[in-house]
Short mmCIF file of C-alpha atoms in Angstrom, two decimals:
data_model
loop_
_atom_site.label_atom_id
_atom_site.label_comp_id
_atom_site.label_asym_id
_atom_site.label_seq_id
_atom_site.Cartn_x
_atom_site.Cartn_y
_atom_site.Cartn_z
CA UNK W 3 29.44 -60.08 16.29
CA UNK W 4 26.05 -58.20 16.87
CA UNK W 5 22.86 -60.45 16.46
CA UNK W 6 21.29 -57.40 14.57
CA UNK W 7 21.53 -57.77 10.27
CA UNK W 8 20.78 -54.06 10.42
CA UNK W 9 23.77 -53.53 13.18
CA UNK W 10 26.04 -56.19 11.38
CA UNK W 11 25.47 -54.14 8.02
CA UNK W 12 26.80 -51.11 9.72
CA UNK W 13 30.01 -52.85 11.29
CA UNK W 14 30.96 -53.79 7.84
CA UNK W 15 30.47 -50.71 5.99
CA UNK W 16 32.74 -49.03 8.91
CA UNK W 17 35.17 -51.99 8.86
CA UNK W 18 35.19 -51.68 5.40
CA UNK W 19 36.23 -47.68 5.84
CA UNK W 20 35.21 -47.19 1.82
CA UNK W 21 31.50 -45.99 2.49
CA UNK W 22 30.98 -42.60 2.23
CA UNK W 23 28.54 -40.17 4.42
CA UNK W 24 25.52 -40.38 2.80
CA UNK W 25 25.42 -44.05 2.34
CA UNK W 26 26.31 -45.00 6.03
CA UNK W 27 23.12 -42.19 7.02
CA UNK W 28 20.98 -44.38 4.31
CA UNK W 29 21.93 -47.99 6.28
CA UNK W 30 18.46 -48.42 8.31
CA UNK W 31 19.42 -48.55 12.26
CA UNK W 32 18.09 -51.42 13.87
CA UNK W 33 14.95 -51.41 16.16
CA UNK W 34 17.13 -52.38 19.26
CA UNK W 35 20.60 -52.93 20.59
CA UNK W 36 23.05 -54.89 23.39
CA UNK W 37 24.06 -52.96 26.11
CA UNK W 38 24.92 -52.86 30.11
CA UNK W 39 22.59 -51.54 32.23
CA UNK W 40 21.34 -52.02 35.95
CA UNK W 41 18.10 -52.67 37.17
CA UNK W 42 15.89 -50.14 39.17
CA UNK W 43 13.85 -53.12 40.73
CA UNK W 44 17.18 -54.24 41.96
CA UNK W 45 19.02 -51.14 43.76
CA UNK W 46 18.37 -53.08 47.16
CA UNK W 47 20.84 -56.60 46.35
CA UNK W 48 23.30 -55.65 48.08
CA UNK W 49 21.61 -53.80 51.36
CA UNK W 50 23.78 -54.57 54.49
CA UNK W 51 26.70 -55.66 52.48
CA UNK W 52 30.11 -54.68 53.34
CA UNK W 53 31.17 -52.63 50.36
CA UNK W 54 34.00 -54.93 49.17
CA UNK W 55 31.57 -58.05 49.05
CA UNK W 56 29.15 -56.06 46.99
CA UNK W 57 29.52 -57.59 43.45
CA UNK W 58 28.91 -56.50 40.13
CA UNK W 59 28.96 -59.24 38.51
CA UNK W 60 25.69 -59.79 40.27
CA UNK W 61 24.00 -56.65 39.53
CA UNK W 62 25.36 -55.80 35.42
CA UNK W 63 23.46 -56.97 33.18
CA UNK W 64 24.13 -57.21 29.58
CA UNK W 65 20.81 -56.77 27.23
CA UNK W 66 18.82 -55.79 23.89
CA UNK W 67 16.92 -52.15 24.73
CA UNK W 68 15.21 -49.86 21.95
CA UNK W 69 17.03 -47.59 20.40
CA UNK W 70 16.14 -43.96 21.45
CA UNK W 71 14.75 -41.34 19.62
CA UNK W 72 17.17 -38.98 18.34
CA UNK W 73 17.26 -35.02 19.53
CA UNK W 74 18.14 -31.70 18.24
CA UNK W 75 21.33 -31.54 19.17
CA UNK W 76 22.33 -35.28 19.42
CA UNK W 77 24.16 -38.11 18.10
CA UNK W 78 23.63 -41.57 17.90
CA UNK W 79 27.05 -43.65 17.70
CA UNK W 80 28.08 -46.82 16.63
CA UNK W 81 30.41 -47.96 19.84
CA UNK W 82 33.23 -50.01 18.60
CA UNK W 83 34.96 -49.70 22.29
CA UNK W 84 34.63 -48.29 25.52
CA UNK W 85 36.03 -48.56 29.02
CA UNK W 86 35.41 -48.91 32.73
CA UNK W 87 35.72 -45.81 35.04
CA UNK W 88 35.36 -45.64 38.55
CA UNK W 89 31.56 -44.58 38.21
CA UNK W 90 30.58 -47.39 36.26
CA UNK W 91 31.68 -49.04 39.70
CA UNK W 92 29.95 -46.84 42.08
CA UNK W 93 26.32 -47.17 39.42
CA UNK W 94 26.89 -51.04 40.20
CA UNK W 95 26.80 -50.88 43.88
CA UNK W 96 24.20 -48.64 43.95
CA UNK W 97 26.57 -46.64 46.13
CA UNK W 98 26.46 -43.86 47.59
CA UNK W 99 23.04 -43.87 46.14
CA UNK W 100 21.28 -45.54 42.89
CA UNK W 101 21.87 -43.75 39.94
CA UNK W 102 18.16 -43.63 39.02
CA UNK W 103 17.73 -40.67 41.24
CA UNK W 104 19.50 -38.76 38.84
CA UNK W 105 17.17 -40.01 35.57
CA UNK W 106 14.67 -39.44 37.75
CA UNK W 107 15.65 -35.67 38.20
CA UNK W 108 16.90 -35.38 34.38
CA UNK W 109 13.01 -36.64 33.42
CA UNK W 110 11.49 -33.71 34.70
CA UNK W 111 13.49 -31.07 33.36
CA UNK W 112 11.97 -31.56 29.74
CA UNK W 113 9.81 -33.72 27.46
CA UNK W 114 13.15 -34.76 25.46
CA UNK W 115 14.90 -35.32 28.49
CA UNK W 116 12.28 -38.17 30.18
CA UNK W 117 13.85 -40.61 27.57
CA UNK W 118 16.22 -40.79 30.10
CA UNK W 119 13.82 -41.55 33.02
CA UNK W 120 13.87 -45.88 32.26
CA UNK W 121 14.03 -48.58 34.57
CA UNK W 122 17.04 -49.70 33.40
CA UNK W 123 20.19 -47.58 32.79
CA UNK W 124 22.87 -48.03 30.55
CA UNK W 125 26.12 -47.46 31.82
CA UNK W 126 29.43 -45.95 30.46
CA UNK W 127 31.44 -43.02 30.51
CA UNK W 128 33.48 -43.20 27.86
CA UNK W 129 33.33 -44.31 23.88
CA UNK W 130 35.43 -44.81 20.48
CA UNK W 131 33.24 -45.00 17.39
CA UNK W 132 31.62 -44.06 14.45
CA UNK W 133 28.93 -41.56 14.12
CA UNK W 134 25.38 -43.28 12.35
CA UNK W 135 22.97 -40.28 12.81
CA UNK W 136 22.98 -36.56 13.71
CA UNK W 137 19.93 -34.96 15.31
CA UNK W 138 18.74 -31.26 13.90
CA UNK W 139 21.03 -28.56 14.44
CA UNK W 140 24.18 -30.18 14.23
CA UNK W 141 26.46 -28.61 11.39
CA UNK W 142 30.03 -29.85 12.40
CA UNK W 143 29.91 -34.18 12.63
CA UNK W 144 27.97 -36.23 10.25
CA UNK W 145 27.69 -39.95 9.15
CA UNK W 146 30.83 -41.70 9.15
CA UNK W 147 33.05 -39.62 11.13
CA UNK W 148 35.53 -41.33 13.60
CA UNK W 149 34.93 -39.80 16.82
CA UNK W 150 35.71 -39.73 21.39
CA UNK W 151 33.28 -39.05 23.35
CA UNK W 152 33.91 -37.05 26.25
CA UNK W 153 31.42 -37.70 29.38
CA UNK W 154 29.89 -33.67 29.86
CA UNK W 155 26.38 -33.43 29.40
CA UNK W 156 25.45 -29.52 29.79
CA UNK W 157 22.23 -27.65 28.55
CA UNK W 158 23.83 -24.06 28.92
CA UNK W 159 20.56 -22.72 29.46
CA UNK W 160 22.08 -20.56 32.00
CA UNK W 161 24.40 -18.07 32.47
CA UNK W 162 26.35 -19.25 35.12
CA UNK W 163 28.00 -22.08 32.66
CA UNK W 164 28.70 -20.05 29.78
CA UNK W 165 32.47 -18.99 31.99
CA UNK W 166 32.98 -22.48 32.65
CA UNK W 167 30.29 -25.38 31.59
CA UNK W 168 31.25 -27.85 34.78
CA UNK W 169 29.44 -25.00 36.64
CA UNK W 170 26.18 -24.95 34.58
CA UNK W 171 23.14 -26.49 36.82
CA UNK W 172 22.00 -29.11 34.42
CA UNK W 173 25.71 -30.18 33.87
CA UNK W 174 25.42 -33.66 34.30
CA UNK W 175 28.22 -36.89 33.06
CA UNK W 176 26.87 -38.56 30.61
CA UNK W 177 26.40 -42.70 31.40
CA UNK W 178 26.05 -41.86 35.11
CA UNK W 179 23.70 -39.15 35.75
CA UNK W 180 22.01 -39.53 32.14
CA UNK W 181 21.55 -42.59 30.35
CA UNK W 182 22.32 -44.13 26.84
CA UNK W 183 25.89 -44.66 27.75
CA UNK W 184 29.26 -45.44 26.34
CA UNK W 185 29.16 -49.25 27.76
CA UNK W 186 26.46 -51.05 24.32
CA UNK W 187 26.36 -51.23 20.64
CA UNK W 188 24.73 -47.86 19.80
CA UNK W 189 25.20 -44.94 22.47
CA UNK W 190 22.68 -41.58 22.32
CA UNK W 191 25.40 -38.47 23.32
CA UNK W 192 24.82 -34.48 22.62
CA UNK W 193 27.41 -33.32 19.73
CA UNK W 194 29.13 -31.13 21.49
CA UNK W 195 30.42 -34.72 23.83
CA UNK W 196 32.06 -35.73 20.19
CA UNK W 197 36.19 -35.08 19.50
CA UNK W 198 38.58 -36.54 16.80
CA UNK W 199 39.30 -39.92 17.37
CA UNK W 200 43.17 -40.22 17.60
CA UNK W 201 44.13 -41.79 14.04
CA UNK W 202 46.98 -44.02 15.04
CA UNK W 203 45.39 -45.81 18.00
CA UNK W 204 42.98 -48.74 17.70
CA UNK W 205 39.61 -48.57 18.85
CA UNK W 206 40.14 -49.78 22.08
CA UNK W 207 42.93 -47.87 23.17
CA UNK W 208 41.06 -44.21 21.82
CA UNK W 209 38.57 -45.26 24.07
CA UNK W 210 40.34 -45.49 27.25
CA UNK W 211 41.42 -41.58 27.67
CA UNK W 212 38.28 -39.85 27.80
CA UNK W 213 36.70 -39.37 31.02
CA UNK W 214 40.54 -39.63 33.27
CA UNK W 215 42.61 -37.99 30.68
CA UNK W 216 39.86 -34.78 30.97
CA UNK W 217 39.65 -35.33 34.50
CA UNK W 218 43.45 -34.89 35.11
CA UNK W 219 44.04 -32.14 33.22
CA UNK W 220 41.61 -30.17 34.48
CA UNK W 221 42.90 -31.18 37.99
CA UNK W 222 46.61 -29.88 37.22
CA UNK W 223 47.03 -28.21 34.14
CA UNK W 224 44.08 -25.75 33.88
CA UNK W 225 43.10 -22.61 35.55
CA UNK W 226 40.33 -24.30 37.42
CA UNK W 227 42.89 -26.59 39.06
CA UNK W 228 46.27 -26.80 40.48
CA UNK W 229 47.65 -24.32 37.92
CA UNK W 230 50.98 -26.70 37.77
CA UNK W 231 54.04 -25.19 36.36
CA UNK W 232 57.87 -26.52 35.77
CA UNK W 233 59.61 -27.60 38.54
CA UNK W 234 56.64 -28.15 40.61
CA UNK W 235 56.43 -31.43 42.74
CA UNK W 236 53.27 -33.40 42.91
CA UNK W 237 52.40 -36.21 44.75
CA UNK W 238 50.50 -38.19 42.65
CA UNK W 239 48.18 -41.04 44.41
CA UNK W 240 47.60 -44.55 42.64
CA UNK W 241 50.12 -43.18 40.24
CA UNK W 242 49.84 -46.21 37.83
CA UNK W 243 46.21 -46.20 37.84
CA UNK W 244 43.25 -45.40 35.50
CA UNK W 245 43.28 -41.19 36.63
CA UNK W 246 46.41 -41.41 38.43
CA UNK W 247 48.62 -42.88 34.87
CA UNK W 248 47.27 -39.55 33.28
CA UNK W 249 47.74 -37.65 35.81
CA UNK W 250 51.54 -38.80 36.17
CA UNK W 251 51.91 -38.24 32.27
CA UNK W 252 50.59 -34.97 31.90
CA UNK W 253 53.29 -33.97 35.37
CA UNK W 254 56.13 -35.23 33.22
CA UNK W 255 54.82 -33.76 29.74
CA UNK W 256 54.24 -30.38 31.47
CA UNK W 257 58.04 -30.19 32.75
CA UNK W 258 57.28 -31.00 36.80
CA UNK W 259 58.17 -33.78 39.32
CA UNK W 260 55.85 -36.41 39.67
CA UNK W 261 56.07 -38.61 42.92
CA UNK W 262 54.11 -41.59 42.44
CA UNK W 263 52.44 -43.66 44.96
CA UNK W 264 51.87 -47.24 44.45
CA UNK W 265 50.65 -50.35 45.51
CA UNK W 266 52.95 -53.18 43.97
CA UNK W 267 56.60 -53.56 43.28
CA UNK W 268 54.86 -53.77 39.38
CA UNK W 269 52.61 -50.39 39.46
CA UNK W 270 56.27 -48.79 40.63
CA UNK W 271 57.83 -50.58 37.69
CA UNK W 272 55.08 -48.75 35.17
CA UNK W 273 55.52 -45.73 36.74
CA UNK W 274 59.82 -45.85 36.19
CA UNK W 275 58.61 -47.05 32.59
CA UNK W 276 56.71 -43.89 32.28
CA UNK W 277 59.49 -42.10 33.00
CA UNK W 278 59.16 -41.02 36.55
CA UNK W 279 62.25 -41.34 39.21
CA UNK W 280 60.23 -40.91 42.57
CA UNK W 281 58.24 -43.64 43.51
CA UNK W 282 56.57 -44.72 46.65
CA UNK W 283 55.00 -48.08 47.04
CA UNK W 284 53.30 -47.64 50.13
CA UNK W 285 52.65 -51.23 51.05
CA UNK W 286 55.80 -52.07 50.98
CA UNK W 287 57.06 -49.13 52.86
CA UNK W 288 53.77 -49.98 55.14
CA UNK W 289 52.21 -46.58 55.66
CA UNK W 290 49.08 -46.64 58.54
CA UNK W 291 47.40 -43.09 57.95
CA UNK W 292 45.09 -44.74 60.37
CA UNK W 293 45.15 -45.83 63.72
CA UNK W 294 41.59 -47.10 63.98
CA UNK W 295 38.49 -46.79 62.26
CA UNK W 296 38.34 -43.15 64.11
CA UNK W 297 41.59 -41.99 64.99
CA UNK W 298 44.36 -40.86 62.29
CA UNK W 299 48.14 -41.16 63.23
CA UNK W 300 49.59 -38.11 62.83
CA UNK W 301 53.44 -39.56 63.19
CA UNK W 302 52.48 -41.46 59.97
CA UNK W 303 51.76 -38.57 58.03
CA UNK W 304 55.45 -37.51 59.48
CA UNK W 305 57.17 -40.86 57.90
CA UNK W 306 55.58 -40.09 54.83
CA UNK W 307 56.60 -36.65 54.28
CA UNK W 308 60.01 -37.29 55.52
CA UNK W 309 60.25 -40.02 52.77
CA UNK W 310 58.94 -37.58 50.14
CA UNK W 311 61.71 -35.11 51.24
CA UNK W 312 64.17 -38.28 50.51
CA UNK W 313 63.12 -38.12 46.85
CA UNK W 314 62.97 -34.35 46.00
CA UNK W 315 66.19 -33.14 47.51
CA UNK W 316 64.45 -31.91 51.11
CA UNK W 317 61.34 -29.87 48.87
CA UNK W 318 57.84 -30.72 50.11
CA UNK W 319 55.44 -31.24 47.52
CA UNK W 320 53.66 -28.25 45.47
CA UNK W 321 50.69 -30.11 44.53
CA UNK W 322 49.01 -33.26 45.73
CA UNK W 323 46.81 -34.98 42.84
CA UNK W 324 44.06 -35.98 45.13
CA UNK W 325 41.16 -38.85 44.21
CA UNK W 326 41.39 -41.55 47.21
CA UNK W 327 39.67 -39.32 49.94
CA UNK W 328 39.16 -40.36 53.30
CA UNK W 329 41.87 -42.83 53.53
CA UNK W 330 44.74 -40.24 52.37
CA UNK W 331 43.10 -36.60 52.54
CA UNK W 332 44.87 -35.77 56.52
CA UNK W 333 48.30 -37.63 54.72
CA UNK W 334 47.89 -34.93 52.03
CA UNK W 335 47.14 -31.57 53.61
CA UNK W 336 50.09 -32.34 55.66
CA UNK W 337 52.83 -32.97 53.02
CA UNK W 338 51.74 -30.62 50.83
CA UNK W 339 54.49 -27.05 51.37
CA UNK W 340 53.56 -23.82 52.29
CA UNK W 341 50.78 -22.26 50.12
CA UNK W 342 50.80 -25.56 48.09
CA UNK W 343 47.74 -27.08 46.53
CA UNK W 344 45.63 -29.81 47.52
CA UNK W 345 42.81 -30.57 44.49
CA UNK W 346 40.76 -33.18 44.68
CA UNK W 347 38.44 -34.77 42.23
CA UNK W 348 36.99 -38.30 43.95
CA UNK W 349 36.72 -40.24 46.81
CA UNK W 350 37.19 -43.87 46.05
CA UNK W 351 38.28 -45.09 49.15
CA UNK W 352 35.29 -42.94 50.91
CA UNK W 353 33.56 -39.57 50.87
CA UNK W 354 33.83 -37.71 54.37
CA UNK W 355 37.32 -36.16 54.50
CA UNK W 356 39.41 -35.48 57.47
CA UNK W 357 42.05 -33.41 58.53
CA UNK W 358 43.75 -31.37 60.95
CA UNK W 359 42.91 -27.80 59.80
CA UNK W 360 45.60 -26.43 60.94
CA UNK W 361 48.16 -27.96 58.86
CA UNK W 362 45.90 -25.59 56.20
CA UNK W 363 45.09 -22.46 57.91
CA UNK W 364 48.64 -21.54 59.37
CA UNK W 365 50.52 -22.97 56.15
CA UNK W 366 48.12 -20.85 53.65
CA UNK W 367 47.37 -24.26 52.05
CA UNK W 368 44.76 -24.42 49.76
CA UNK W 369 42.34 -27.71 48.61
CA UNK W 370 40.54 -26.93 45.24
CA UNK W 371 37.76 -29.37 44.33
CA UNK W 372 37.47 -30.24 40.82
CA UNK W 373 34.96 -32.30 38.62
CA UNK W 374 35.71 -34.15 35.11
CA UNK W 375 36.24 -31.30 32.77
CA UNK W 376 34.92 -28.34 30.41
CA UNK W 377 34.35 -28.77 26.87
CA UNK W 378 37.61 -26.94 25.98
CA UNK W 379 39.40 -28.96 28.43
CA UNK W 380 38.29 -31.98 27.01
CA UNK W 381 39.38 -31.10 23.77
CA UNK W 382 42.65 -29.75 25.01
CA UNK W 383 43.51 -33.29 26.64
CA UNK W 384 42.32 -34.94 23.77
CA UNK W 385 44.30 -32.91 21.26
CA UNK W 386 47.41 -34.14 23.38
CA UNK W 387 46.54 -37.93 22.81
CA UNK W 388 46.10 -36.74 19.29
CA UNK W 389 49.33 -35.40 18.97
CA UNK W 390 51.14 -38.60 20.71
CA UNK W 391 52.38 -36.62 23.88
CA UNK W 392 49.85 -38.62 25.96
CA UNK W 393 49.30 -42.20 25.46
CA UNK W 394 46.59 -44.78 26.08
CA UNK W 395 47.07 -46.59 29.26
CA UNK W 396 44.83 -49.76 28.31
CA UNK W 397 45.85 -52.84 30.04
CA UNK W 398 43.46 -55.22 28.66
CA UNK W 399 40.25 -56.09 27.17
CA UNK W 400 36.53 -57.56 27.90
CA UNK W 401 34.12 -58.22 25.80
CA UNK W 402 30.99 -56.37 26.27
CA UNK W 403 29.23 -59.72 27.78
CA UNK W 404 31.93 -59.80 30.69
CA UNK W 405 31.71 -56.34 31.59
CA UNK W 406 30.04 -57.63 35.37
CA UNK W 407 34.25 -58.83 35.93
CA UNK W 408 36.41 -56.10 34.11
CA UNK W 409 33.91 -53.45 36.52
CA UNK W 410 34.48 -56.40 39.53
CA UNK W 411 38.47 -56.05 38.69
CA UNK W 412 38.51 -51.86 38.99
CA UNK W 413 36.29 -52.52 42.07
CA UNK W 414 38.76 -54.86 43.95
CA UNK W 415 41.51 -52.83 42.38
CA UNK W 416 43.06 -56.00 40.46
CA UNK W 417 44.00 -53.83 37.46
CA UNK W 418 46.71 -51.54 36.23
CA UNK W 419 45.44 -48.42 33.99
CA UNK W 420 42.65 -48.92 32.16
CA UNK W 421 40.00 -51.76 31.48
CA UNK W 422 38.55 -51.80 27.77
CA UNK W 423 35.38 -53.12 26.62
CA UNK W 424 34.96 -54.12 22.99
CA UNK W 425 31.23 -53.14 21.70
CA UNK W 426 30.88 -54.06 18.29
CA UNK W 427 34.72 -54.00 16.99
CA UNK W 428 35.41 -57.85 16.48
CA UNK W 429 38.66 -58.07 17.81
CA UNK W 430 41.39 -55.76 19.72
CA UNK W 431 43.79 -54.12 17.24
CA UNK W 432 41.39 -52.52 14.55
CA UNK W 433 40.97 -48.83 13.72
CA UNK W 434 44.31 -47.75 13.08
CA UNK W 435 45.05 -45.05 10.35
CA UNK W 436 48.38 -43.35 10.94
CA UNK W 437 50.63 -46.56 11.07
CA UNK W 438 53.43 -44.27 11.19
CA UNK W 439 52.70 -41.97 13.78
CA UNK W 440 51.70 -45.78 16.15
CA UNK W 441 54.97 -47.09 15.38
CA UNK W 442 56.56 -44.06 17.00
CA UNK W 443 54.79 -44.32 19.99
CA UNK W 444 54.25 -48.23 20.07
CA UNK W 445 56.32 -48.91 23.60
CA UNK W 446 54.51 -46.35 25.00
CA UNK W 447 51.00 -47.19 23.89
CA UNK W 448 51.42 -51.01 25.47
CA UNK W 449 52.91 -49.85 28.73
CA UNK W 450 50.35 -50.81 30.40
CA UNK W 451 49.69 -54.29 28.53
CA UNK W 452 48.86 -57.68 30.52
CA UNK W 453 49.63 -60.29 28.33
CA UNK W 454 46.79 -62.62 26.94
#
């Protein structure tokens, strides 16, 4: 439970779910609140580390920080849940850099905007909660409404985001380059981040989606991506993952071919569960894309897309869902067919890319990099989870004061889908409004479930 009366007050008016607008806006917010940040007088711990002994657990902290003030265009949130995304891991290394670079750079831009500009920041890309306050200027949320937060922060001062806001030049994701995030009691996001909370999921498992669900349909589905269509193949890395779970999902909802690639003998299980018959599990099947630290083996790449052939019926792939990077980028230009599609959105397992160019150039390849999503594409995914034709992928819970090991577990990649955080909601399993519509999907929903 908070150790706020004012935030405790709150919790059981929403718990409660019989207090109207006007008298959850007349609760008085408290002066501060918990939440996980890191430490700018600390971005040096782990200098000289190898990256996989760099721990979180060391550098998260969990802590009481004022509230901030509340902007035209803003809302503060009461955060029921959240979850951990692969940033929240990268803001906790300080890798490739320390986030506060980027508060630093958001500070300047405007007097409203050097709230941001702390020595601490809090984390968190991703929320499910309840809305407490709305800032001038906002017409459609208000007091009491169950809302998702998706992670784009835009100013759309500009023209050049008004086609598509992931272009704007102040687009920024909220939690990692802009503070106040999804990962505390109380989170500060602009209203246009806010979307219906899906009514038959608790809150924990409407806060998973967000910032992968986005991410993956942008990467595949939309215009700005791969474009996907039926019948396409795509090869879809760490297929039972936090992106790569969506990403598998939206293939199979959208009438294509996913071919998953896995770690485990359980990760291919999920994926089967899920519904996809093509399944890789690379340890297992012991692919080297790398000779040395320097030197790629190109006969690997060979094995692997001779194995892929195995599983489609002799097609190459179409599309290759793309977020490991350097370790698999050279695998993937190769296997992908003629004029296929290569779109990447992360590099987890490092950020320079290589390749032979002219598996590309002579095969009119192309490689498409995308980033999270637009507001419309945000709401699109959302609206699928919504409508139960995407589903949670939450495999279990922390509470807020253990975030330092569910971050450590996504780090050393010792989880399956998604990692949830519960902020203030008191337990897992709370939230739910459309019983009917959960009992429809329940198998689906707890897929991805580790038992207690």
């Amino acid at each position: 439970m908070p150790d706020s009366p004012e935030l405790n007050r709150i919790l059981d008016a929403i718990l409660a779910q019989e207090t109207d607008a006007r008298e959850l806006a007349a609760l008085p917010l408290p002066s501060s609140y918990r939440a996980v940040t890191v430490h700018k007088d600390e971005t040096g711990m782990f200098l000289g580390l190898p990256r996989q002994e760099k721990d979180p657990r060391k550098s998260l902290h969990t802590e009481e920080v004022p509230v901030p003030e509340l902007g035209p265009g803003e809302a503060l949130v009461a955060v029921l849940a959240s979850s951990v995304n692969y940033n929240t891991v990268w803001s906790s290394l300080f890798e490739p850099l320390p986030t506060f670079g980027f508060l630093e750079r958001y500070g300047r831009l405007s007097e409203l905007a050097r709230r941001h500009d702390l020595p601490y920041h809090i984390l968190g890309s991703d929320l499910a909660g309840v809305v407490l306050r709305v800032g001038p200027g906002v017409n459609r949320w208000r007091p009491g409404d169950e809302v998702v937060a998706h992670c784009l922060s835009v100013e759309l001062e500009s023209a050049d985001g008004h086609g598509d806001t992931m272009l704007d030049p102040e687009q920024r994701i909220w939690g990692f380059e802009t503070n106040f995030g999804g990962l505390a009691e109380i989170a500060l996001v602009k209203a246009n981040q806010l979307m219906p909370k899906p009514d038959h999921l608790t809150w924990e498992e409407a806060a998973a989606p967000g910032l992968v669900n986005s991410t993956a349909y942008r990467q595949l589905v939309s215009g700005n991506g791969a474009r996907m269509k039926q019948g396409d193949n795509v090869l879809v890395w760490g297929a039972s993952g936090g992106l790569g779970a969506f990403a598998t999902q939206l293939v199979l909802a959208g009438g294509a071919n996913p071919v998953c690639v896995v770690s485990s003998p359980r990760k291919a299980d999920i994926c089967r569960r899920m519904g996809a018959e093509a399944v890789i599990d690379r340890v297992a099947e012991d692919y080297r894309f790398w000779s040395d630290e320097r030197t790629q083996n190109p006969r690997e790449w060979k094995r692997f897309g001779a194995r892929i052939r195995e599983l489609t019926g002799g097609e190459d792939v179409d599309i290759v869902f793309e977020h490991p990077g350097r370790e698999t980028f050279g695998a993937s230009v190769y296997v992908t067919r003629k004029g296929g599609t290569v779109v990447t959105c992360a590099s987890t397992s490092g950020f320079e890319h290589v390749y032979d160019n002219r598996y590309l150039w002579m095969s009119l390849k192309r490689i498409v990099g995308t980033h999270f999503a637009n507001y419309r594409e945000a709401w699109e995914a959302n609206r699928l989870v919504v409508k139960g034709k995407i589903h949670p992928t939450l495999s279990r819970c922390y509470p807020l004061e253990e975030v330092g090991q569910a971050v450590y577990d996504v780090h050393h990649n010792l989880h399956q889908g998604k990692v949830g955080v519960l902020a203030l909601a008191p337990r897992e399993g709370l939230g739910v409004r459309n019983p009917e519509l959960r009992e429809r999907h329940l198998a689906a929903i707890n897929r991805f479930r580790v038992p207690a």
